[in-house]
PDB file of C-alpha atoms in Angstrom:
ATOM      1  CA  MET A   1       9.200  31.908 -27.349  1.00 45.00           C
ATOM      2  CA  GLU A   2       9.724  28.406 -26.568  1.00 46.00           C
ATOM      3  CA  ASP A   3       6.467  27.438 -27.979  1.00 51.00           C
ATOM      4  CA  PHE A   4       6.693  29.097 -30.894  1.00 49.00           C
ATOM      5  CA  GLY A   5      10.274  27.934 -32.004  1.00 46.00           C
ATOM      6  CA  PHE A   6       8.823  24.217 -31.271  1.00 48.00           C
ATOM      7  CA  LYS A   7       6.039  25.127 -33.540  1.00 51.00           C
ATOM      8  CA  TRP A   8       8.457  26.013 -36.405  1.00 49.00           C
ATOM      9  CA  HIS A   9      10.495  23.020 -35.633  1.00 51.00           C
ATOM     10  CA  GLY A  10       7.325  20.626 -35.844  1.00 53.00           C
ATOM     11  CA  LEU A  11       6.304  22.311 -39.137  1.00 51.00           C
ATOM     12  CA  LEU A  12      10.011  22.304 -40.753  1.00 54.00           C
ATOM     13  CA  THR A  13      10.450  18.397 -39.587  1.00 55.00           C
ATOM     14  CA  ASN A  14       6.828  17.680 -41.207  1.00 61.00           C
ATOM     15  CA  LYS A  15       8.191  19.644 -44.514  1.00 61.00           C
ATOM     16  CA  LYS A  16      11.346  17.713 -44.168  1.00 62.00           C
ATOM     17  CA  GLU A  17       9.126  14.073 -43.786  1.00 65.00           C
ATOM     18  CA  GLY A  18       6.763  15.270 -46.708  1.00 65.00           C
ATOM     19  CA  ALA A  19       9.926  15.911 -48.797  1.00 66.00           C
ATOM     20  CA  GLU A  20      11.638  12.513 -47.945  1.00 69.00           C
ATOM     21  CA  SER A  21       8.327  11.036 -48.467  1.00 71.00           C
ATOM     22  CA  ALA A  22       7.864  12.519 -51.742  1.00 72.00           C
ATOM     23  CA  LEU A  23      11.222  11.525 -52.731  1.00 73.00           C
ATOM     24  CA  VAL A  24      10.658   7.593 -51.737  1.00 73.00           C
ATOM     25  CA  LYS A  25       7.454   7.807 -53.639  1.00 68.00           C
ATOM     26  CA  SER A  26       9.484   9.076 -56.614  1.00 70.00           C
ATOM     27  CA  ARG A  27      12.067   6.509 -56.237  1.00 72.00           C
ATOM     28  CA  LEU A  28       9.250   3.790 -55.667  1.00 69.00           C
ATOM     29  CA  ASP A  29       7.689   4.992 -58.947  1.00 64.00           C
ATOM     30  CA  LYS A  30      10.257   4.790 -61.011  1.00 66.00           C
ATOM     31  CA  ILE A  31      11.835   1.313 -59.726  1.00 69.00           C
ATOM     32  CA  GLN A  32       7.917   0.095 -60.799  1.00 63.00           C
ATOM     33  CA  LYS A  33       8.482   1.836 -64.125  1.00 61.00           C
ATOM     34  CA  VAL A  34      11.669  -0.208 -64.678  1.00 61.00           C
ATOM     35  CA  GLY A  35       9.969  -3.302 -63.708  1.00 61.00           C
ATOM     36  CA  LEU A  36       6.815  -2.582 -65.931  1.00 59.00           C
ATOM     37  CA  VAL A  37       9.627  -1.986 -68.966  1.00 63.00           C
ATOM     38  CA  GLY A  38      11.452  -5.047 -68.382  1.00 66.00           C
ATOM     39  CA  GLN A  39       8.258  -7.027 -68.280  1.00 63.00           C
ATOM     40  CA  MET A  40       7.376  -5.282 -71.581  1.00 67.00           C
ATOM     41  CA  CYS A  41      10.456  -5.865 -72.943  1.00 73.00           C
ATOM     42  CA  SER A  42      10.098  -9.838 -71.848  1.00 70.00           C
ATOM     43  CA  MET A  43       6.535 -10.101 -73.601  1.00 71.00           C
ATOM     44  CA  ILE A  44       7.811  -8.415 -77.103  1.00 78.00           C
ATOM     45  CA  ALA A  45      10.677 -10.728 -77.254  1.00 79.00           C
ATOM     46  CA  HIS A  46       8.284 -13.314 -76.477  1.00 77.00           C
ATOM     47  CA  GLU A  47       5.842 -12.408 -79.207  1.00 81.00           C
ATOM     48  CA  LEU A  48       8.702 -11.393 -81.844  1.00 85.00           C
ATOM     49  CA  LYS A  49      10.144 -14.630 -81.133  1.00 85.00           C
ATOM     50  CA  GLN A  50       7.717 -16.757 -82.881  1.00 84.00           C
ATOM     51  CA  PRO A  51       7.130 -15.302 -86.039  1.00 87.00           C
ATOM     52  CA  LEU A  52      10.967 -14.669 -86.232  1.00 89.00           C
ATOM     53  CA  THR A  53      11.286 -18.178 -85.628  1.00 88.00           C
ATOM     54  CA  VAL A  54       9.283 -19.259 -88.676  1.00 87.00           C
ATOM     55  CA  ILE A  55      11.124 -17.296 -91.071  1.00 89.00           C
ATOM     56  CA  GLU A  56      14.283 -18.636 -89.584  1.00 90.00           C
ATOM     57  CA  ASN A  57      13.238 -22.153 -89.804  1.00 88.00           C
ATOM     58  CA  TYR A  58      11.505 -21.637 -93.688  1.00 87.00           C
ATOM     59  CA  THR A  59      14.681 -19.928 -94.831  1.00 89.00           C
ATOM     60  CA  GLN A  60      17.012 -22.332 -93.532  1.00 89.00           C
ATOM     61  CA  SER A  61      15.366 -25.036 -95.558  1.00 85.00           C
ATOM     62  CA  LEU A  62      15.245 -23.421 -98.551  1.00 86.00           C
ATOM     63  CA  ILE A  63      18.842 -22.402 -97.868  1.00 86.00           C
ATOM     64  CA  SER A  64      19.307 -26.307 -97.181  1.00 84.00           C
ATOM     65  CA  ARG A  65      17.917 -27.452 -99.697  1.00 82.00           C
ATOM     66  CA  GLN A  66      19.868 -25.231-102.295  1.00 81.00           C
ATOM     67  CA  LYS A  67      22.999 -26.088-100.886  1.00 83.00           C
ATOM     68  CA  GLN A  68      21.886 -30.073-101.417  1.00 80.00           C
ATOM     69  CA  GLY A  69      21.580 -29.059-105.193  1.00 75.00           C
ATOM     70  CA  SER A  70      20.016 -32.342-105.927  1.00 63.00           C
ATOM     71  CA  GLU A  71      16.879 -31.383-105.219  1.00 71.00           C
ATOM     72  CA  VAL A  72      14.939 -28.521-107.490  1.00 77.00           C
ATOM     73  CA  ILE A  73      12.317 -26.634-105.223  1.00 81.00           C
ATOM     74  CA  SER A  74       9.461 -26.591-107.202  1.00 84.00           C
ATOM     75  CA  GLU A  75       7.494 -23.480-107.702  1.00 88.00           C
ATOM     76  CA  GLU A  76       4.486 -24.767-105.616  1.00 90.00           C
ATOM     77  CA  MET A  77       7.274 -25.321-102.864  1.00 87.00           C
ATOM     78  CA  LEU A  78       8.882 -21.708-102.890  1.00 88.00           C
ATOM     79  CA  SER A  79       5.252 -19.793-103.256  1.00 90.00           C
ATOM     80  CA  PHE A  80       3.895 -22.001-100.106  1.00 90.00           C
ATOM     81  CA  VAL A  81       7.447 -21.027 -98.198  1.00 89.00           C
ATOM     82  CA  LEU A  82       7.562 -17.205 -98.994  1.00 91.00           C
ATOM     83  CA  SER A  83       3.657 -17.276 -98.197  1.00 90.00           C
ATOM     84  CA  LYS A  84       4.638 -18.169 -95.123  1.00 89.00           C
ATOM     85  CA  ILE A  85       7.362 -16.097 -94.354  1.00 91.00           C
ATOM     86  CA  GLU A  86       5.418 -13.242 -95.660  1.00 90.00           C
ATOM     87  CA  ARG A  87       2.726 -13.838 -93.409  1.00 88.00           C
ATOM     88  CA  SER A  88       5.384 -13.837 -90.330  1.00 90.00           C
ATOM     89  CA  VAL A  89       6.958 -10.771 -91.650  1.00 90.00           C
ATOM     90  CA  LEU A  90       3.374  -9.014 -91.420  1.00 87.00           C
ATOM     91  CA  LYS A  91       2.934 -10.667 -87.750  1.00 86.00           C
ATOM     92  CA  ALA A  92       5.688  -9.326 -86.727  1.00 88.00           C
ATOM     93  CA  ILE A  93       5.172  -5.914 -87.973  1.00 85.00           C
ATOM     94  CA  ASP A  94       1.800  -6.033 -86.585  1.00 82.00           C
ATOM     95  CA  ILE A  95       3.686  -6.540 -83.037  1.00 81.00           C
ATOM     96  CA  ILE A  96       5.760  -3.687 -83.340  1.00 83.00           C
ATOM     97  CA  ASP A  97       3.122  -1.304 -84.503  1.00 79.00           C
ATOM     98  CA  HIS A  98       1.077  -2.694 -81.423  1.00 74.00           C
ATOM     99  CA  VAL A  99       3.937  -1.631 -79.086  1.00 75.00           C
ATOM    100  CA  GLN A 100       4.558   1.436 -80.869  1.00 74.00           C
ATOM    101  CA  GLY A 101       0.817   2.215 -80.469  1.00 69.00           C
ATOM    102  CA  PHE A 102       0.958   1.500 -76.444  1.00 64.00           C
ATOM    103  CA  SER A 103       4.128   4.074 -76.576  1.00 61.00           C
ATOM    104  CA  LYS A 104       1.869   6.598 -78.026  1.00 63.00           C
ATOM    105  CA  ASN A 105      -1.451   5.707 -75.503  1.00 63.00           C
ATOM    106  CA  ARG A 106      -3.687   5.012 -78.389  1.00 60.00           C
ATOM    107  CA  PRO A 107      -6.602   3.410 -77.527  1.00 70.00           C
ATOM    108  CA  LEU A 108      -7.281  -0.034 -78.449  1.00 75.00           C
ATOM    109  CA  VAL A 109      -9.316  -1.119 -81.598  1.00 78.00           C
ATOM    110  CA  LEU A 110     -12.611  -2.625 -80.855  1.00 88.00           C
ATOM    111  CA  LYS A 111     -14.346  -4.137 -83.788  1.00 92.00           C
ATOM    112  CA  PRO A 112     -16.231  -7.470 -84.038  1.00 94.00           C
ATOM    113  CA  THR A 113     -14.152 -10.214 -83.812  1.00 91.00           C
ATOM    114  CA  ASP A 114     -14.960 -13.748 -84.707  1.00 92.00           C
ATOM    115  CA  ILE A 115     -13.650 -15.721 -81.713  1.00 92.00           C
ATOM    116  CA  SER A 116     -13.821 -18.814 -83.450  1.00 91.00           C
ATOM    117  CA  LYS A 117     -11.884 -17.628 -86.526  1.00 90.00           C
ATOM    118  CA  LEU A 118      -9.494 -16.247 -84.222  1.00 90.00           C
ATOM    119  CA  LEU A 119      -9.216 -19.496 -81.900  1.00 91.00           C
ATOM    120  CA  SER A 120      -9.001 -21.429 -85.167  1.00 90.00           C
ATOM    121  CA  LYS A 121      -5.665 -19.320 -86.441  1.00 87.00           C
ATOM    122  CA  VAL A 122      -3.987 -19.118 -82.794  1.00 87.00           C
ATOM    123  CA  THR A 123      -4.348 -23.004 -82.026  1.00 90.00           C
ATOM    124  CA  ALA A 124      -3.180 -23.857 -85.917  1.00 87.00           C
ATOM    125  CA  ASP A 125      -0.081 -21.671 -85.231  1.00 83.00           C
ATOM    126  CA  PHE A 126       0.456 -22.925 -81.658  1.00 84.00           C
ATOM    127  CA  GLN A 127       0.199 -26.707 -83.195  1.00 86.00           C
ATOM    128  CA  ALA A 128       2.300 -26.093 -86.166  1.00 81.00           C
ATOM    129  CA  LYS A 129       4.779 -25.182 -83.670  1.00 80.00           C
ATOM    130  CA  ASN A 130       3.890 -27.735 -81.178  1.00 84.00           C
ATOM    131  CA  PRO A 131       3.316 -31.022 -83.093  1.00 86.00           C
ATOM    132  CA  GLU A 132       3.535 -32.987 -79.861  1.00 90.00           C
ATOM    133  CA  ILE A 133       0.796 -31.821 -78.438  1.00 90.00           C
ATOM    134  CA  LYS A 134      -2.734 -32.883 -79.081  1.00 92.00           C
ATOM    135  CA  MET A 135      -5.366 -30.390 -79.521  1.00 91.00           C
ATOM    136  CA  GLN A 136      -8.914 -30.671 -78.691  1.00 92.00           C
ATOM    137  CA  LYS A 137     -11.061 -27.924 -80.475  1.00 91.00           C
ATOM    138  CA  ASN A 138     -14.822 -27.200 -80.068  1.00 90.00           C
ATOM    139  CA  PHE A 139     -15.705 -23.871 -81.264  1.00 88.00           C
ATOM    140  CA  ALA A 140     -19.180 -22.478 -81.359  1.00 88.00           C
ATOM    141  CA  LEU A 141     -19.785 -21.017 -84.337  1.00 88.00           C
ATOM    142  CA  GLY A 142     -20.832 -17.189 -84.747  1.00 86.00           C
ATOM    143  CA  LEU A 143     -19.361 -16.226 -81.478  1.00 89.00           C
ATOM    144  CA  VAL A 144     -18.582 -12.409 -82.154  1.00 92.00           C
ATOM    145  CA  ILE A 145     -17.139 -10.071 -79.763  1.00 90.00           C
ATOM    146  CA  ASP A 146     -16.004  -6.439 -79.785  1.00 91.00           C
ATOM    147  CA  GLY A 147     -12.536  -6.582 -78.980  1.00 90.00           C
ATOM    148  CA  ASP A 148      -9.088  -5.847 -80.356  1.00 86.00           C
ATOM    149  CA  GLU A 149      -7.972  -8.816 -82.450  1.00 85.00           C
ATOM    150  CA  PHE A 150      -4.473  -8.410 -82.137  1.00 79.00           C
ATOM    151  CA  GLU A 151      -4.920  -8.320 -78.295  1.00 80.00           C
ATOM    152  CA  LEU A 152      -7.211 -11.480 -77.781  1.00 87.00           C
ATOM    153  CA  SER A 153      -4.479 -13.425 -80.011  1.00 84.00           C
ATOM    154  CA  ILE A 154      -2.020 -12.429 -78.036  1.00 80.00           C
ATOM    155  CA  ALA A 155      -3.907 -13.602 -74.673  1.00 85.00           C
ATOM    156  CA  PHE A 156      -4.982 -16.777 -76.455  1.00 88.00           C
ATOM    157  CA  LEU A 157      -1.477 -17.467 -77.405  1.00 85.00           C
ATOM    158  CA  ASN A 158      -0.047 -16.686 -73.843  1.00 84.00           C
ATOM    159  CA  ILE A 159      -2.721 -19.049 -72.461  1.00 88.00           C
ATOM    160  CA  LEU A 160      -1.710 -22.165 -74.785  1.00 89.00           C
ATOM    161  CA  LYS A 161       1.534 -21.187 -74.329  1.00 86.00           C
ATOM    162  CA  ASN A 162       1.199 -21.548 -70.313  1.00 86.00           C
ATOM    163  CA  ALA A 163      -0.792 -24.577 -70.634  1.00 88.00           C
ATOM    164  CA  ALA A 164       2.295 -25.879 -72.677  1.00 87.00           C
ATOM    165  CA  GLN A 165       4.742 -25.180 -70.176  1.00 85.00           C
ATOM    166  CA  ALA A 166       2.402 -26.427 -67.499  1.00 87.00           C
ATOM    167  CA  MET A 167       2.344 -29.694 -69.249  1.00 87.00           C
ATOM    168  CA  LYS A 168       6.403 -29.896 -69.962  1.00 85.00           C
ATOM    169  CA  GLY A 169       7.338 -33.425 -69.230  1.00 85.00           C
ATOM    170  CA  GLN A 170       4.181 -35.143 -69.758  1.00 87.00           C
ATOM    171  CA  GLU A 171       4.352 -38.383 -71.907  1.00 88.00           C
ATOM    172  CA  ALA A 172       1.043 -37.560 -74.042  1.00 89.00           C
ATOM    173  CA  PRO A 173       0.462 -33.488 -73.086  1.00 90.00           C
ATOM    174  CA  GLU A 174      -3.031 -32.598 -74.863  1.00 92.00           C
ATOM    175  CA  ILE A 175      -4.914 -29.031 -74.367  1.00 91.00           C
ATOM    176  CA  GLU A 176      -8.312 -28.663 -74.937  1.00 91.00           C
ATOM    177  CA  VAL A 177      -9.682 -25.601 -76.336  1.00 90.00           C
ATOM    178  CA  SER A 178     -13.348 -24.507 -76.706  1.00 88.00           C
ATOM    179  CA  SER A 179     -15.598 -21.669 -76.756  1.00 84.00           C
ATOM    180  CA  ALA A 180     -19.521 -21.514 -76.086  1.00 78.00           C
TER     181      ALA A 180
END
């Protein structure tokens, strides 16, 4: 009888340990998900801040000129500013759409992407926001890959931002960007 009871005790202990292990694993999974959500929120905020800052800066510039009253805003200037604002709004919408795509587990949109054109666009946007950083650019023409243009632009922009952060405090910061 005692052997029989011992076997049951061992079996119950193993089931209890298994349940505890599953509970610990479940809690760890939740902690990891919370961490991932935090990282995603941080990334989204980081990516949305750039187009929203552009919108704010151009809007404030127009408001400031209007308040001064002495300077008439030319049609050309207004058109330029509004196109920059529109481009930034579309970029913010694209970021939001992309995040929603992640939440729906949609696959990446892989299509032929001209890396030189994409790098030119990303570096121009970056340099407009960071004029104190000198940019050396050397892009191979006709370098086309199958990729998700949005994902690639985020990756390239993050690399540039990381490089800028690494050079913070340098007297003459310079970034070299090349493709081959």
